[in-house]
Coordinates of C-alpha atoms and ligand atoms in Angstrom, one line a residue:
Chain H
X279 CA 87.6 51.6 131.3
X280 CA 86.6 52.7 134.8
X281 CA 83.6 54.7 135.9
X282 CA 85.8 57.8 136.4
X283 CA 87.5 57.4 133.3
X284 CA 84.3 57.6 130.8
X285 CA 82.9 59.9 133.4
X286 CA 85.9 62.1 133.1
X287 CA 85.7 62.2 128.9
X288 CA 82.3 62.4 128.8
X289 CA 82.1 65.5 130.6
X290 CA 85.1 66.9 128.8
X291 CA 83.8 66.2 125.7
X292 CA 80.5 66.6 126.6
X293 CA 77.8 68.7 126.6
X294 CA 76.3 68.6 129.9
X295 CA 72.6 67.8 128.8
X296 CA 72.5 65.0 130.7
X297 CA 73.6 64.1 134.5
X298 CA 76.6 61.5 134.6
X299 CA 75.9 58.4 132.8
X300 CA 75.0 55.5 134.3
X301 CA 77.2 53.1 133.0
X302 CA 79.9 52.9 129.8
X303 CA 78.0 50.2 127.1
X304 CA 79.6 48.0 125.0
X305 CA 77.6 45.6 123.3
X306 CA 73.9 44.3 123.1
X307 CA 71.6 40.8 122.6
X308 CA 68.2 40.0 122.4
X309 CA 67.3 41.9 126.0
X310 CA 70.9 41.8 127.5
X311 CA 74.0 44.0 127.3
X312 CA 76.7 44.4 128.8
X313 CA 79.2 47.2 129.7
X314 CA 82.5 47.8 129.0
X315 CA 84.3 45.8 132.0
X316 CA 81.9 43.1 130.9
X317 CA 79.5 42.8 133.5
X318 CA 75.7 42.4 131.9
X319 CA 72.3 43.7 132.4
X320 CA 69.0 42.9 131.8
X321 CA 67.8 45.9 129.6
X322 CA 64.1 46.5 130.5
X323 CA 64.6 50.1 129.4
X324 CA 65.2 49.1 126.0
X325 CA 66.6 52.8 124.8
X326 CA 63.4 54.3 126.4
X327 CA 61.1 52.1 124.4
X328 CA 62.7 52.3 121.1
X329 CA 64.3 49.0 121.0
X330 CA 61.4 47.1 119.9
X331 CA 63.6 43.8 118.6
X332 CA 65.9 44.4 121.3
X333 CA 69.7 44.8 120.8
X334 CA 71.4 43.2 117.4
X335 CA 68.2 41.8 116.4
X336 CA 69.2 39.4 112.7
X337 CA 66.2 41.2 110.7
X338 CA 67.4 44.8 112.6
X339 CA 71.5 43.8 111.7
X340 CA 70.5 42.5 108.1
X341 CA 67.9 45.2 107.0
X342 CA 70.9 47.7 108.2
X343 CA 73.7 46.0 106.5
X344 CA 71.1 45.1 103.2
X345 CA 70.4 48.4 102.4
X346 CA 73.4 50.2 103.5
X347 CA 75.2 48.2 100.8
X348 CA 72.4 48.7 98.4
X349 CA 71.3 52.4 98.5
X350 CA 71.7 54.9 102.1
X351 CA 70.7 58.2 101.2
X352 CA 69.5 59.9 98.3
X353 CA 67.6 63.3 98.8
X354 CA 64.0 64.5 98.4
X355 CA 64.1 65.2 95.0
X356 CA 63.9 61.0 94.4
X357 CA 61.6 58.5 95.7
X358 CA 63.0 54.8 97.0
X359 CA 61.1 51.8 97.1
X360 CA 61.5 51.8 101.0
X361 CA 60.1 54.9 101.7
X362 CA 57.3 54.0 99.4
X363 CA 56.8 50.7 101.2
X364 CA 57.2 52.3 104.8
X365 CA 54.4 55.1 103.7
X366 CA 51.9 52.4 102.6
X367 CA 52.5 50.4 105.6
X368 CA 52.2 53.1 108.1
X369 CA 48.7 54.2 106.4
X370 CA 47.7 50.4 106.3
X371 CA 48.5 50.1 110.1
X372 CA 46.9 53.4 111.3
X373 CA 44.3 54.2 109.1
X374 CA 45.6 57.6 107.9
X375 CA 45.6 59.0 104.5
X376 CA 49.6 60.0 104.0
X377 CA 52.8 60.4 105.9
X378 CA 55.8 62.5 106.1
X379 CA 59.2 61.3 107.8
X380 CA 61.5 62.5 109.6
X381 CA 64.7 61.6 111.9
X382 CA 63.1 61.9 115.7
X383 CA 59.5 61.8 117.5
X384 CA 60.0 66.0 118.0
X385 CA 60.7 66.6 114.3
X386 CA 57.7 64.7 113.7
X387 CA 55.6 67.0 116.5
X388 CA 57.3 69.8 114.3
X389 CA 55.6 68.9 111.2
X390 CA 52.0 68.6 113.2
X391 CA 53.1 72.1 114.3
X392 CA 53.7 73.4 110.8
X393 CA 50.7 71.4 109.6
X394 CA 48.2 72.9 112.1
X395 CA 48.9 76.2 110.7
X396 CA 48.3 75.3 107.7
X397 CA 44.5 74.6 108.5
X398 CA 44.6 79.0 109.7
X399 CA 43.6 78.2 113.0
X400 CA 45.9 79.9 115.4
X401 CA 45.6 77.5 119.3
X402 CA 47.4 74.0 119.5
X403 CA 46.4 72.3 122.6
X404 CA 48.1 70.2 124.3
X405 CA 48.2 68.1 128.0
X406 CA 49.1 69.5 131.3
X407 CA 52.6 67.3 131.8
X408 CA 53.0 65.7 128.9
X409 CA 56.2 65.2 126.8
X410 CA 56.5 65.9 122.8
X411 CA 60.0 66.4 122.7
X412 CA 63.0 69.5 122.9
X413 CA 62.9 71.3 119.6
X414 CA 61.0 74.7 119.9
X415 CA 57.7 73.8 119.1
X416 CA 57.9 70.7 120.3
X417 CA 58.7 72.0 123.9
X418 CA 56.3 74.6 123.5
X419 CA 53.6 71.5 123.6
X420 CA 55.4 69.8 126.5
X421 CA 53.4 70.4 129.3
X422 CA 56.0 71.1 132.3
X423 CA 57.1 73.9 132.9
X424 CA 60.9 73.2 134.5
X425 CA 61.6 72.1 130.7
X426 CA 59.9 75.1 128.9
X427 CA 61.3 78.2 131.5
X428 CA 64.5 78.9 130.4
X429 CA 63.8 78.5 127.0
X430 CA 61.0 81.7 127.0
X431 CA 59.3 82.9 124.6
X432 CA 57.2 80.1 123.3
X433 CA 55.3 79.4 120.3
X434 CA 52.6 82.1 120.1
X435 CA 48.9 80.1 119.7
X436 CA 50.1 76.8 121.7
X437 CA 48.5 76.5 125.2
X438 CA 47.7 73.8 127.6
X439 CA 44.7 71.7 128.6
X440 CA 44.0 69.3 131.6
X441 CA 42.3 66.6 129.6
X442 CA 41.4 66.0 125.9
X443 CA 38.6 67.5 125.8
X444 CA 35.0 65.5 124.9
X445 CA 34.8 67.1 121.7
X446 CA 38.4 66.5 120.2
X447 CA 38.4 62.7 121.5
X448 CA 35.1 62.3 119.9
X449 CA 36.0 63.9 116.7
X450 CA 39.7 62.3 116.8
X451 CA 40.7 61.3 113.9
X452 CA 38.4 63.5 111.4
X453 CA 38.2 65.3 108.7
X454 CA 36.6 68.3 110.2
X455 CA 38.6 69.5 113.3
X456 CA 36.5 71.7 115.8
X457 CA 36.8 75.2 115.0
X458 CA 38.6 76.8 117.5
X459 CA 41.6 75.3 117.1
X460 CA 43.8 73.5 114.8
X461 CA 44.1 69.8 116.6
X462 CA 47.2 67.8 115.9
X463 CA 47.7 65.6 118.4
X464 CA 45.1 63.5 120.7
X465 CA 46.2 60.6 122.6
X466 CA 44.9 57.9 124.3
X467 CA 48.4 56.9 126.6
X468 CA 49.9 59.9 127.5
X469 CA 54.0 60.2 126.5
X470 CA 55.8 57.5 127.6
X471 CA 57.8 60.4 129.6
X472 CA 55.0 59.7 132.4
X473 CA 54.4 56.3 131.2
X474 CA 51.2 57.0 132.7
X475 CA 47.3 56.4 131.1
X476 CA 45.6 60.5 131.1
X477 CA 45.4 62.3 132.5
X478 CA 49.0 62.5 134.0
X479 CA 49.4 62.9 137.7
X480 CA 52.4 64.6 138.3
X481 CA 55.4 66.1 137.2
Chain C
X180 CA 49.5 61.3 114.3
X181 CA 53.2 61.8 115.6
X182 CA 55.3 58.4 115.2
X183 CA 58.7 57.8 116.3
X184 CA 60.5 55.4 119.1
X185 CA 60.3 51.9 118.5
X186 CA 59.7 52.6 114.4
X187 CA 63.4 52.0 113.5
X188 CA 63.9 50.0 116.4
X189 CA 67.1 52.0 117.0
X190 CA 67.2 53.4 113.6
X191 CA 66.4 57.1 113.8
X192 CA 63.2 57.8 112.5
X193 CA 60.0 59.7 113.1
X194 CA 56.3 60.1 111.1
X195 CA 53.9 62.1 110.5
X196 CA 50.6 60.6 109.9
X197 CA 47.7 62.9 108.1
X198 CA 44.5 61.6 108.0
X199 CA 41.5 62.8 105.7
X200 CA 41.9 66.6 104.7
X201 CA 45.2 66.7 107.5
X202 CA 47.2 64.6 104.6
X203 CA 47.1 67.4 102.0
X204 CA 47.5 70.6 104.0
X205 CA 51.5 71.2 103.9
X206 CA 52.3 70.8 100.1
X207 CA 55.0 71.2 98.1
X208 CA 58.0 73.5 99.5
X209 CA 56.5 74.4 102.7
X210 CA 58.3 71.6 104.5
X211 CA 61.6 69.5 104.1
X212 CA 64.0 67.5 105.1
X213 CA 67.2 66.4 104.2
X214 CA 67.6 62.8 105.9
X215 CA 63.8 62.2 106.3
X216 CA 62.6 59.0 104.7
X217 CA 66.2 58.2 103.0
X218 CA 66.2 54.3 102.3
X219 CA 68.4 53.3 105.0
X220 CA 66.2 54.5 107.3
X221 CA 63.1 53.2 106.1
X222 CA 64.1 50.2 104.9
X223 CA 65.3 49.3 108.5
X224 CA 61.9 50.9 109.9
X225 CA 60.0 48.4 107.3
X226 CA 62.0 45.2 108.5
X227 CA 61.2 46.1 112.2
X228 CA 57.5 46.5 111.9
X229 CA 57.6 43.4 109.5
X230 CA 58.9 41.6 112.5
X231 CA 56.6 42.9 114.9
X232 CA 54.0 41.6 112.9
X233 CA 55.2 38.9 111.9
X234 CA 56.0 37.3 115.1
X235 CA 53.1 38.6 116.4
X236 CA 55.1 40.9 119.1
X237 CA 51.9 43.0 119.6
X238 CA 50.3 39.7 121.7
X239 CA 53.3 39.0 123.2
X240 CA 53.4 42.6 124.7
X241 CA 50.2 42.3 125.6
X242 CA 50.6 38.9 127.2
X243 CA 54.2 39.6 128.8
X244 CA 52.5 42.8 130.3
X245 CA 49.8 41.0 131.8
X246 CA 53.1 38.9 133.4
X247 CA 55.3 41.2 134.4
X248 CA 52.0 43.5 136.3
X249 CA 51.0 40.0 138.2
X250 CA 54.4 39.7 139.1
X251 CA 55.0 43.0 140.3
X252 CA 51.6 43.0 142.4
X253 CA 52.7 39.6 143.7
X254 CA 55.7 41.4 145.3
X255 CA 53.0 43.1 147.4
X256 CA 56.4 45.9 148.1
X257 CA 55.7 48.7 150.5
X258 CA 56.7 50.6 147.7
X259 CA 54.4 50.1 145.0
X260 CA 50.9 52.2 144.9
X261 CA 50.0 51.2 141.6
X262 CA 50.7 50.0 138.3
X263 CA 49.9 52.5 134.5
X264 CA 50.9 52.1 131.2
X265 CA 49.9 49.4 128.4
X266 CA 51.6 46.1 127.2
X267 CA 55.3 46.8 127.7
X268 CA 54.9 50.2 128.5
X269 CA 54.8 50.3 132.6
X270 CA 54.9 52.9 134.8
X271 CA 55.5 51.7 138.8
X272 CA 54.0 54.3 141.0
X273 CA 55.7 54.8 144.1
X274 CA 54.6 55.1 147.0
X275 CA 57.7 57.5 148.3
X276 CA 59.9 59.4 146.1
X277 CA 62.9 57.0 145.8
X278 CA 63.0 56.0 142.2
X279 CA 66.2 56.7 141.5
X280 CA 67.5 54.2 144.6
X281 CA 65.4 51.5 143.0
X282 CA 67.1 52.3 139.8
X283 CA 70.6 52.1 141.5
X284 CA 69.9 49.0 143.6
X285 CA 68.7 47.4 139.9
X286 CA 71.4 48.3 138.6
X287 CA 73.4 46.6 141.2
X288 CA 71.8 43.7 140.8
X289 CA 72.0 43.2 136.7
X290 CA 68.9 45.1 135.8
X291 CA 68.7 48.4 133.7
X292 CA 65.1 50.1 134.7
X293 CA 64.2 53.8 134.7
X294 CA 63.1 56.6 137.1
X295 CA 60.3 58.5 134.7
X296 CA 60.0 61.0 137.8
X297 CA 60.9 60.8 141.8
X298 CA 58.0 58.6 142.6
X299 CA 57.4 56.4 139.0
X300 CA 59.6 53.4 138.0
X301 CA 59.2 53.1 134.1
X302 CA 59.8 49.5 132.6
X303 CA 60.3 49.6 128.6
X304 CA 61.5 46.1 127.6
X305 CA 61.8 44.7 124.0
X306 CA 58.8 42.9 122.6
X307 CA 60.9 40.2 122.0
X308 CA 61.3 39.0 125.9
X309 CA 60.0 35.6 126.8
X310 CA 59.5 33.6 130.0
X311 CA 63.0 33.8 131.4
X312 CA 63.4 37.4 131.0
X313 CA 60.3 37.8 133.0
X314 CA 61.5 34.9 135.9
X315 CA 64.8 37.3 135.8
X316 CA 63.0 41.1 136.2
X317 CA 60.6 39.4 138.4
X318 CA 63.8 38.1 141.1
X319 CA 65.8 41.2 140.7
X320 CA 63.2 43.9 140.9
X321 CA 62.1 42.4 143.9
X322 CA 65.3 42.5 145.7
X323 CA 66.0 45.9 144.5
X324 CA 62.5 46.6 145.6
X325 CA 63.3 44.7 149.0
X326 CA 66.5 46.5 149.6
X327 CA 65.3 49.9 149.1
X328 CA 62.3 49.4 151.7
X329 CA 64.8 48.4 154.0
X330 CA 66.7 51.6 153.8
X331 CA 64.6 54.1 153.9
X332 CA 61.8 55.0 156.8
X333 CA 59.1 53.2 156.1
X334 CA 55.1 54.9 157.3
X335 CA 55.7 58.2 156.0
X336 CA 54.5 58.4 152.1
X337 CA 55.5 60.9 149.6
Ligands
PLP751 C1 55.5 61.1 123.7 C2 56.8 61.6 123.2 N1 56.8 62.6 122.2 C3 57.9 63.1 121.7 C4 59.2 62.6 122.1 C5 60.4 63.2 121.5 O1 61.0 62.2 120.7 P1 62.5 62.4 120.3 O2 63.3 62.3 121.5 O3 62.8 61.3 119.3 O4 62.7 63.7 119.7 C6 59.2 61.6 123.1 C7 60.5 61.1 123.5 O5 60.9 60.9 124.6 C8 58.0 61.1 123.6 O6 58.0 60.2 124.6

């Protein structure tokens, strides 16, 4: 399939979120893949960084195909051993206390949203240029502008700062959040948007 | 602490992380999901961190970081103002806005890169990548590097 075919269906089909894409892919390896008229590429975007294993990783392809034959989906109202596993792991690894999961990094932002107001403070701070996804309160977080416009009005409370400030770095994690505002989020390497360390430089 | 990305290593999946008194605050019915945490999903996120620290892919980012930013630098390009990011994670400040040629003249040449923003190339390999993935990057970014300070009017920065 040509360029101008899939560029053709994909904007019929489409919606136009996204500019023309770049290629049509096919299949994946390790850090290779190649597009549909075979010719291959070195991927050294990986899926903007989500590709940790790379493409058709054997633990990634068996874990898939293990537990799709086992047990997929269940709901809420039941717990897996997976999920269980997962949770402890995650606490393990970070240090935290409990998790809740989700499908995508701006459902996760969500539930820091809907978590800060539970504490009853009303301000969530976040960076000048950063990224935290395209849901509503996500974007409300993400600091640019050219994303947030045409989407007005925002989350009421959520506002913008240059830098983490001294205080919620030092006091990042804790138990005791500083009082005048609920703190969700404090990082150390801004969104991988700006692949860049804070504070970001530019849009 | 937000989690998502590399979790599922191309499974969709996301995290929340509470710590301390943040862990108890949304309980029971004030938030939901219907897919979140289902065992396909985190059964695949389990394997991939598993692997990551298994095979000790943290070091390896760190190490093949350290190699692909001495590489980069030892292209001494026109183009290149400085290097951000950690481990894998790299972000190629320009020193004119022409990202998106570099992208296109990688591309030409076999390599998949990304323009984060007119002025910032931004590299997001797989931990898994070894010596000849970084001998390949470090011959083809440097052409496309090499080809796009040929065509574009060099002394005037962005
Ligand atoms: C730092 C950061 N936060 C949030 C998001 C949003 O994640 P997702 O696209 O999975 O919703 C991204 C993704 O690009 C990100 O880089």
């Amino acid at each position: 399939m040509n360029a101008s075919t899939f560029t053709t269906r994909f904007r019929a089909a489409m919606m136009p979120t996204v500019p023309s894409p770049l290629a049509m892919l096919s299949h994946g390896k390790g850090a290779r893949v190649w597009d549909v008229e075979g010719t291959e590429y070195l991927d050294f975007l990986g899926g903007i960084a989500v590709n940790a294993l790379g493409h058709a990783h054997p633990v990634f392809t068996r874990a898939v195909s293990a537990q799709a034959e086992r047990l997929a989906h269940i709901s809420n109202y039941f717990a897996s051993e997976p999920e269980l596993a997962l949770a402890e792991r995650l606490t393990r690894l970070t240090g935290g206390d409990a998790v809740y999961f989700t499908n995508s990094g701006t459902e996760a932002i969500e539930a820091a949203v809907k978590l800060a107001r539970r504490t009853g403070r009303p301000r969530i701070l976040s960076l000048t240029g950063s990224f935290h996804g395209r849901t509503m309160g996500a974007l409300s977080l993400t600091g640019k502008p050219v994303l947030q416009d045409p989407f007005r009005p925002l989350l009421p409370g959520s506002s913008r700062s240059r830098r983490p400030s001294r205080r919620s770095r030092r006091r990042w994690p804790t138990t005791s959040p500083p009082s005048w505002s609920s703190r969700s989020r404090a990082r150390p390497v801004s969104s991988t948007c700006r692949t860049a360390t804070s504070p970001p430089r530019e849009n | 602490m937000a989690l998502a990305k590399g979790l599922g290593g191309g499974f969709p999946i996301g995290a929340l992380v509470g710590f301390g008194a943040a862990a108890q605050l949304l309980q029971p019915g004030q938030h939901g999901s219907t897919y979140g945490g289902n065992p396909l999903a985190t059964a695949v996120a389990g394997a991939v961190l598993a692997e990551i620290e298994d095979a000790g892919l943290v070091a390896n980012a760190a190490l093949r970081g350290a190699e692909l930013r001495a590489a980069i630098a030892g292209m001494a390009s026109p183009l290149v103002a400085e290097l951000s990011g950690r481990g894998l994670l790299i972000g190629v400040v320009l020193t004119r806005p022409v990202a998106k040629e570099i992208v296109a003249a990688a591309q030409e040449r076999g390599l998949i890169v990304n323009a984060a923003a007119e002025s910032r190339v931004r590299l997001a390999p797989p931990l898994i990548i070894g010596d000849a993935e970084v001998a390949e990057f470090t011959e083809k970014f440097a052409a496309a590097l090499a080809a796009v300070a040929a065509s574009t009017p060099t002394g005037a920065t962005a």
